[in-house]
Amino acid sequence: MSFVKAIIPAAGLGTRFLPITKVIPKELLPILNKPAIHYIAKELIDSEIRECCLIINKEKRLLSHYFLPTNAPLKKVLSKKKSTILDSVDYLIDHLSYSYIFQKKPLGLGDAVLLANAFVENDFFSVLLPDDIITGPVPAQKQLLDSARNKQASVIGVTRVPLEKISSYGVIDVQEQINDRLFRVRKVIEKPTVSHAPSDMAIIGRYVLDPAIFKALDLVRLRLDNSELQLTDAIEVLINQNYPVFAYLIDGDRFDIGTPTGWLQANEHFEQLAKTD
Ligand code: UTP
């Protein structure tokens, strides 16, 4: 098992950030002078991931342009000025391979992941939701990968959220605490009411998954009517099939850049970081 591949589902509609997302994918909105997707690619490289597959749609083709080599006229101007401004993008292009799969209809996060089955083959793989930008002492995905390699099992990223916000998230029910940050999961409950929330630990956009998840997604799809295919439902199937699933309490600051407020907070945070650099 090499754990070197990652899926970036980015074919959602971005309704929480309309109207700007009518024309610009939220993954390309700037955090300071870099688009959000830049931080995700950097996190992957820093987590020793080598290949990523972005799930996009027709309106989001622009996302793939960011990872193309710089065009000749711009390159010429920058080299004349001896500018290093694009070095950080060249670094992303040189250290990670990018492929793209089109999701024709927004049939849910589970559907987006399932589309990348052939890309992943039969290995543990990462999933990073580009709405969640996380900064911290160790790249968030690396924190999950270290535990996943150690346990040879699925690990989902969680964070503690105030109870009044818990109903917006998938929440874990803990079977056993392994250490300060690692928990064996008994159950995942999607958007519980406050009184039914089994913990204050909410699933955020980082996962390392067993390839058995693809069969689980197929199973969930069979019992669906017209609703979206949810990744958490397939994780629940994995648990019921006795695959070990762990949750890792990620150490870092997380920003949901899928909303204007979260995006603004991310910008403020990165501006502070830049000042202290
Ligand atoms: P969300 O539901 O949180 O985001 O999907 P969204 O649909 O993009 O935006 P809103 O909620 O309408 O504002 C979680 C992740 O799953 C991807 C999204 O791109 C996001 O990264 N996704 C969601 C897909 O790739 N395909 C889908 O059909 C649904």
Short mmCIF file of C-alpha atoms and ligand atoms in Angstrom, two decimals:
data_model
loop_
_atom_site.label_atom_id
_atom_site.label_comp_id
_atom_site.label_asym_id
_atom_site.label_seq_id
_atom_site.Cartn_x
_atom_site.Cartn_y
_atom_site.Cartn_z
CA MET A 1 0.00 0.00 0.00
CA SER A 2 1.56 3.30 -1.06
CA PHE A 3 -1.03 5.96 -0.06
CA VAL A 4 0.23 8.32 -2.81
CA LYS A 5 -2.99 9.23 -4.62
CA ALA A 6 -5.59 11.86 -3.78
CA ILE A 7 -9.02 12.85 -5.05
CA ILE A 8 -10.11 16.50 -4.94
CA PRO A 9 -13.87 16.69 -5.45
CA ALA A 10 -14.58 20.14 -6.86
CA ALA A 11 -17.74 19.67 -8.92
CA GLY A 12 -20.17 21.11 -6.37
CA LEU A 13 -22.33 24.08 -7.35
CA GLY A 14 -21.03 26.54 -4.77
CA THR A 15 -24.50 27.87 -3.99
CA ARG A 16 -23.40 29.30 -0.63
CA PHE A 17 -21.06 31.72 -2.40
CA LEU A 18 -23.33 32.92 -5.21
CA PRO A 19 -23.40 35.14 -7.19
CA ILE A 20 -19.59 35.19 -7.68
CA THR A 21 -19.52 31.38 -8.10
CA LYS A 22 -21.80 31.76 -11.12
CA VAL A 23 -18.64 32.66 -13.07
CA ILE A 24 -15.64 31.83 -10.84
CA PRO A 25 -15.20 28.44 -9.17
CA LYS A 26 -14.84 28.97 -5.41
CA GLU A 27 -11.62 26.94 -5.56
CA LEU A 28 -10.12 29.80 -7.59
CA LEU A 29 -11.13 32.59 -5.22
CA PRO A 30 -7.97 34.21 -3.87
CA ILE A 31 -6.60 33.81 -0.39
CA LEU A 32 -4.21 36.74 -0.55
CA ASN A 33 -2.73 36.37 -4.04
CA LYS A 34 -3.14 32.61 -4.47
CA PRO A 35 -6.29 30.69 -5.33
CA ALA A 36 -7.65 28.32 -2.67
CA ILE A 37 -6.70 25.28 -4.79
CA HIS A 38 -3.04 26.35 -4.55
CA TYR A 39 -3.06 25.69 -0.79
CA ILE A 40 -4.66 22.27 -1.33
CA ALA A 41 -2.02 21.19 -3.88
CA LYS A 42 0.74 22.41 -1.55
CA GLU A 43 -0.76 20.45 1.35
CA LEU A 44 -0.77 17.32 -0.84
CA ILE A 45 2.87 17.72 -1.80
CA ASP A 46 3.85 18.39 1.82
CA SER A 47 1.98 15.19 2.72
CA GLU A 48 4.01 13.18 0.17
CA ILE A 49 1.10 12.64 -2.23
CA ARG A 50 2.31 12.25 -5.82
CA GLU A 51 -0.83 12.07 -7.98
CA CYS A 52 -4.11 13.89 -7.71
CA CYS A 53 -7.37 13.70 -9.61
CA LEU A 54 -9.74 16.65 -9.57
CA ILE A 55 -13.43 16.02 -10.07
CA ILE A 56 -14.75 19.02 -11.97
CA ASN A 57 -17.57 19.95 -14.33
CA LYS A 58 -17.81 21.94 -17.57
CA GLU A 59 -18.16 25.28 -15.78
CA LYS A 60 -15.01 24.57 -13.77
CA ARG A 61 -12.53 23.87 -16.58
CA LEU A 62 -10.66 27.01 -15.55
CA LEU A 63 -9.39 25.13 -12.50
CA SER A 64 -7.16 22.98 -14.71
CA HIS A 65 -5.54 26.07 -16.27
CA TYR A 66 -3.87 26.97 -12.99
CA PHE A 67 -1.69 23.86 -13.20
CA LEU A 68 -0.57 24.40 -16.81
CA PRO A 69 2.93 25.70 -17.57
CA THR A 70 3.14 29.51 -17.82
CA ASN A 71 2.50 30.81 -21.35
CA ALA A 72 5.53 31.96 -23.38
CA PRO A 73 4.90 35.77 -23.45
CA LEU A 74 4.38 35.94 -19.69
CA LYS A 75 7.41 33.73 -19.10
CA LYS A 76 9.52 36.08 -21.24
CA VAL A 77 8.44 39.18 -19.33
CA LEU A 78 9.03 37.55 -15.96
CA SER A 79 12.47 36.25 -16.91
CA LYS A 80 13.51 39.71 -18.16
CA LYS A 81 12.53 41.11 -14.77
CA LYS A 82 14.15 38.12 -13.03
CA SER A 83 10.83 37.73 -11.23
CA THR A 84 10.29 34.69 -9.02
CA ILE A 85 6.60 35.40 -8.53
CA LEU A 86 5.46 32.19 -10.26
CA ASP A 87 8.03 29.90 -8.65
CA SER A 88 5.50 28.64 -6.11
CA VAL A 89 3.12 27.62 -8.93
CA ASP A 90 5.94 25.96 -10.91
CA TYR A 91 6.74 24.02 -7.74
CA LEU A 92 3.16 22.68 -7.65
CA ILE A 93 3.36 21.71 -11.33
CA ASP A 94 6.71 19.95 -10.90
CA HIS A 95 5.91 17.98 -7.75
CA LEU A 96 2.39 16.65 -8.32
CA SER A 97 0.65 15.11 -11.32
CA TYR A 98 -2.88 16.33 -12.11
CA SER A 99 -5.70 14.55 -13.87
CA TYR A 100 -9.34 15.53 -14.30
CA ILE A 101 -12.64 13.68 -14.37
CA PHE A 102 -15.91 15.38 -15.30
CA GLN A 103 -18.96 14.84 -13.12
CA LYS A 104 -21.88 15.39 -15.49
CA LYS A 105 -24.48 16.06 -12.79
CA PRO A 106 -23.96 17.14 -9.17
CA LEU A 107 -25.09 13.81 -7.72
CA GLY A 108 -23.24 14.24 -4.44
CA LEU A 109 -19.79 13.91 -2.88
CA GLY A 110 -20.10 10.11 -2.85
CA ASP A 111 -20.77 10.11 -6.60
CA ALA A 112 -17.75 12.38 -7.19
CA VAL A 113 -15.47 10.00 -5.25
CA LEU A 114 -16.89 6.95 -7.02
CA LEU A 115 -16.00 8.46 -10.41
CA ALA A 116 -12.32 8.21 -9.46
CA ASN A 117 -12.37 4.45 -8.79
CA ALA A 118 -10.24 3.63 -11.85
CA PHE A 119 -7.74 6.39 -10.95
CA VAL A 120 -7.27 5.01 -7.42
CA GLU A 121 -7.15 1.29 -8.29
CA ASN A 122 -6.69 -0.85 -5.19
CA ASP A 123 -4.81 1.33 -2.72
CA PHE A 124 -5.63 3.50 0.26
CA PHE A 125 -6.22 7.04 -1.00
CA SER A 126 -6.76 10.57 0.25
CA VAL A 127 -9.78 12.81 -0.30
CA LEU A 128 -9.42 16.57 0.27
CA LEU A 129 -12.38 18.91 -0.01
CA PRO A 130 -11.01 22.17 -1.35
CA ASP A 131 -13.56 24.23 0.65
CA ASP A 132 -11.64 23.40 3.80
CA ILE A 133 -8.37 25.27 4.08
CA ILE A 134 -6.37 24.14 7.10
CA THR A 135 -3.13 25.58 8.46
CA GLY A 136 -1.07 24.19 11.27
CA PRO A 137 2.33 22.93 12.38
CA VAL A 138 1.97 19.72 10.32
CA PRO A 139 -0.02 19.53 7.05
CA ALA A 140 -3.53 18.27 7.91
CA GLN A 141 -3.49 15.42 5.41
CA LYS A 142 -0.10 14.24 6.64
CA GLN A 143 -1.53 13.98 10.16
CA LEU A 144 -4.21 11.60 8.84
CA LEU A 145 -1.83 9.66 6.60
CA ASP A 146 0.58 8.93 9.46
CA SER A 147 -2.22 7.27 11.45
CA ALA A 148 -3.70 5.53 8.40
CA ARG A 149 -0.33 3.97 7.51
CA ASN A 150 0.21 2.94 11.09
CA LYS A 151 -3.24 1.32 11.41
CA GLN A 152 -3.58 0.27 7.72
CA ALA A 153 -7.11 1.60 8.00
CA SER A 154 -9.39 4.48 7.01
CA VAL A 155 -8.96 7.71 8.96
CA ILE A 156 -11.35 10.67 8.75
CA GLY A 157 -10.44 14.18 9.82
CA VAL A 158 -12.53 15.72 12.59
CA THR A 159 -12.61 18.96 14.54
CA ARG A 160 -14.49 19.97 17.68
CA VAL A 161 -17.37 22.33 16.97
CA PRO A 162 -19.65 24.20 19.39
CA LEU A 163 -22.84 22.19 20.00
CA GLU A 164 -25.08 24.89 18.53
CA LYS A 165 -23.35 24.32 15.16
CA ILE A 166 -23.20 20.51 15.31
CA SER A 167 -26.37 20.01 13.23
CA SER A 168 -24.56 21.24 10.09
CA TYR A 169 -22.04 18.37 10.16
CA GLY A 170 -21.50 14.63 10.06
CA VAL A 171 -20.65 13.69 13.66
CA ILE A 172 -18.74 10.70 15.02
CA ASP A 173 -19.76 8.34 17.78
CA VAL A 174 -16.57 7.20 19.53
CA GLN A 175 -16.06 3.50 20.24
CA GLU A 176 -12.59 3.84 21.78
CA GLN A 177 -10.05 6.61 22.36
CA ILE A 178 -6.63 5.43 21.12
CA ASN A 179 -4.59 8.50 22.06
CA ASP A 180 -5.01 12.30 22.46
CA ARG A 181 -6.08 12.71 18.84
CA LEU A 182 -7.05 9.28 17.50
CA PHE A 183 -10.41 7.58 18.03
CA ARG A 184 -11.97 4.36 16.76
CA VAL A 185 -15.34 5.23 15.25
CA ARG A 186 -18.49 3.27 16.11
CA LYS A 187 -20.87 5.24 13.92
CA VAL A 188 -21.16 8.42 11.87
CA ILE A 189 -24.35 10.43 12.11
CA GLU A 190 -25.16 12.98 9.42
CA LYS A 191 -26.49 16.33 10.73
CA PRO A 192 -27.82 15.20 14.14
CA THR A 193 -29.99 17.43 16.32
CA VAL A 194 -28.12 18.86 19.32
CA SER A 195 -29.78 16.37 21.67
CA HIS A 196 -28.88 13.40 19.41
CA ALA A 197 -25.27 14.42 18.73
CA PRO A 198 -23.06 11.56 20.01
CA SER A 199 -20.02 13.88 20.41
CA ASP A 200 -18.81 17.37 19.52
CA MET A 201 -16.44 15.98 16.87
CA ALA A 202 -17.50 16.91 13.35
CA ILE A 203 -16.18 15.48 10.09
CA ILE A 204 -14.27 18.01 7.99
CA GLY A 205 -12.89 17.79 4.48
CA ARG A 206 -9.98 15.41 4.94
CA TYR A 207 -10.11 11.61 4.58
CA VAL A 208 -7.86 8.62 4.01
CA LEU A 209 -10.04 5.79 2.75
CA ASP A 210 -9.79 2.06 2.23
CA PRO A 211 -10.48 1.18 -1.45
CA ALA A 212 -13.34 -0.99 -0.13
CA ILE A 213 -15.26 2.30 0.02
CA PHE A 214 -15.99 1.97 -3.72
CA LYS A 215 -18.04 -1.22 -3.22
CA ALA A 216 -19.71 0.46 -0.25
CA LEU A 217 -20.64 3.45 -2.45
CA ASP A 218 -22.08 1.05 -5.05
CA LEU A 219 -24.18 -0.57 -2.32
CA VAL A 220 -25.47 2.79 -1.06
CA ARG A 221 -26.35 3.82 -4.62
CA LEU A 222 -28.52 0.69 -5.03
CA ARG A 223 -30.81 1.77 -2.21
CA LEU A 224 -31.01 5.43 -3.31
CA ASP A 225 -34.02 7.05 -4.89
CA ASN A 226 -33.11 10.36 -6.51
CA SER A 227 -31.14 11.83 -3.64
CA GLU A 228 -27.41 12.63 -3.62
CA LEU A 229 -24.91 9.84 -2.95
CA GLN A 230 -23.35 10.68 0.43
CA LEU A 231 -19.81 9.66 1.34
CA THR A 232 -20.73 9.35 5.04
CA ASP A 233 -23.37 6.71 4.20
CA ALA A 234 -20.66 4.60 2.54
CA ILE A 235 -18.34 5.09 5.54
CA GLU A 236 -21.18 3.79 7.71
CA VAL A 237 -21.40 0.71 5.43
CA LEU A 238 -17.64 0.14 5.87
CA ILE A 239 -18.02 0.23 9.66
CA ASN A 240 -20.96 -2.19 9.52
CA GLN A 241 -18.83 -4.54 7.39
CA ASN A 242 -16.24 -4.48 10.23
CA TYR A 243 -13.63 -2.42 8.41
CA PRO A 244 -11.82 -0.38 11.09
CA VAL A 245 -12.48 3.35 10.73
CA PHE A 246 -10.65 5.91 12.85
CA ALA A 247 -11.14 9.64 13.35
CA TYR A 248 -8.21 12.00 13.81
CA LEU A 249 -8.65 15.30 15.62
CA ILE A 250 -6.72 17.56 13.25
CA ASP A 251 -4.26 20.01 14.81
CA GLY A 252 -4.66 23.31 12.95
CA ASP A 253 -6.88 26.28 12.08
CA ARG A 254 -9.66 25.43 9.64
CA PHE A 255 -11.54 27.81 7.38
CA ASP A 256 -14.63 26.92 5.36
CA ILE A 257 -13.96 29.05 2.30
CA GLY A 258 -17.26 27.86 0.77
CA THR A 259 -18.94 30.86 2.43
CA PRO A 260 -18.05 34.58 2.21
CA THR A 261 -17.48 34.80 5.98
CA GLY A 262 -15.15 31.78 6.10
CA TRP A 263 -13.28 33.03 3.04
CA LEU A 264 -12.79 36.46 4.64
CA GLN A 265 -11.53 34.86 7.87
CA ALA A 266 -9.06 32.76 5.86
CA ASN A 267 -7.73 35.90 4.19
CA GLU A 268 -7.33 37.66 7.53
CA HIS A 269 -5.53 34.65 8.98
CA PHE A 270 -3.10 34.32 6.06
CA GLU A 271 -2.43 38.04 6.13
CA GLN A 272 -1.44 37.75 9.80
CA LEU A 273 0.77 34.74 8.99
CA ALA A 274 2.46 36.69 6.17
CA LYS A 275 3.16 39.59 8.55
CA THR A 276 4.84 37.32 11.11
CA ASP A 277 6.90 35.42 8.48
P1 UTP B 1 -20.70 20.92 -0.59
O1 UTP B 1 -22.11 20.55 -0.72
O2 UTP B 1 -20.20 21.29 0.75
O3 UTP B 1 -20.31 22.12 -1.51
O4 UTP B 1 -19.80 19.75 -1.18
P2 UTP B 1 -20.89 22.65 -2.89
O5 UTP B 1 -21.97 21.80 -3.41
O6 UTP B 1 -19.72 22.88 -3.77
O7 UTP B 1 -21.36 24.10 -2.45
P3 UTP B 1 -22.70 24.64 -1.82
O8 UTP B 1 -23.00 23.79 -0.62
O9 UTP B 1 -23.73 24.57 -2.89
O10 UTP B 1 -22.35 26.04 -1.46
C1 UTP B 1 -18.66 19.23 -0.53
C2 UTP B 1 -17.57 18.94 -1.55
O11 UTP B 1 -18.01 17.97 -2.48
C3 UTP B 1 -17.88 18.44 -3.81
C4 UTP B 1 -17.86 19.95 -3.68
O12 UTP B 1 -17.18 20.53 -4.79
C5 UTP B 1 -17.15 20.15 -2.36
O13 UTP B 1 -15.73 20.08 -2.50
N1 UTP B 1 -19.04 17.92 -4.58
C6 UTP B 1 -20.27 18.02 -4.06
C7 UTP B 1 -18.81 17.36 -5.83
O14 UTP B 1 -17.67 17.28 -6.31
N2 UTP B 1 -19.89 16.89 -6.51
C8 UTP B 1 -21.16 16.96 -6.02
O15 UTP B 1 -22.10 16.50 -6.70
C9 UTP B 1 -21.35 17.54 -4.77
#
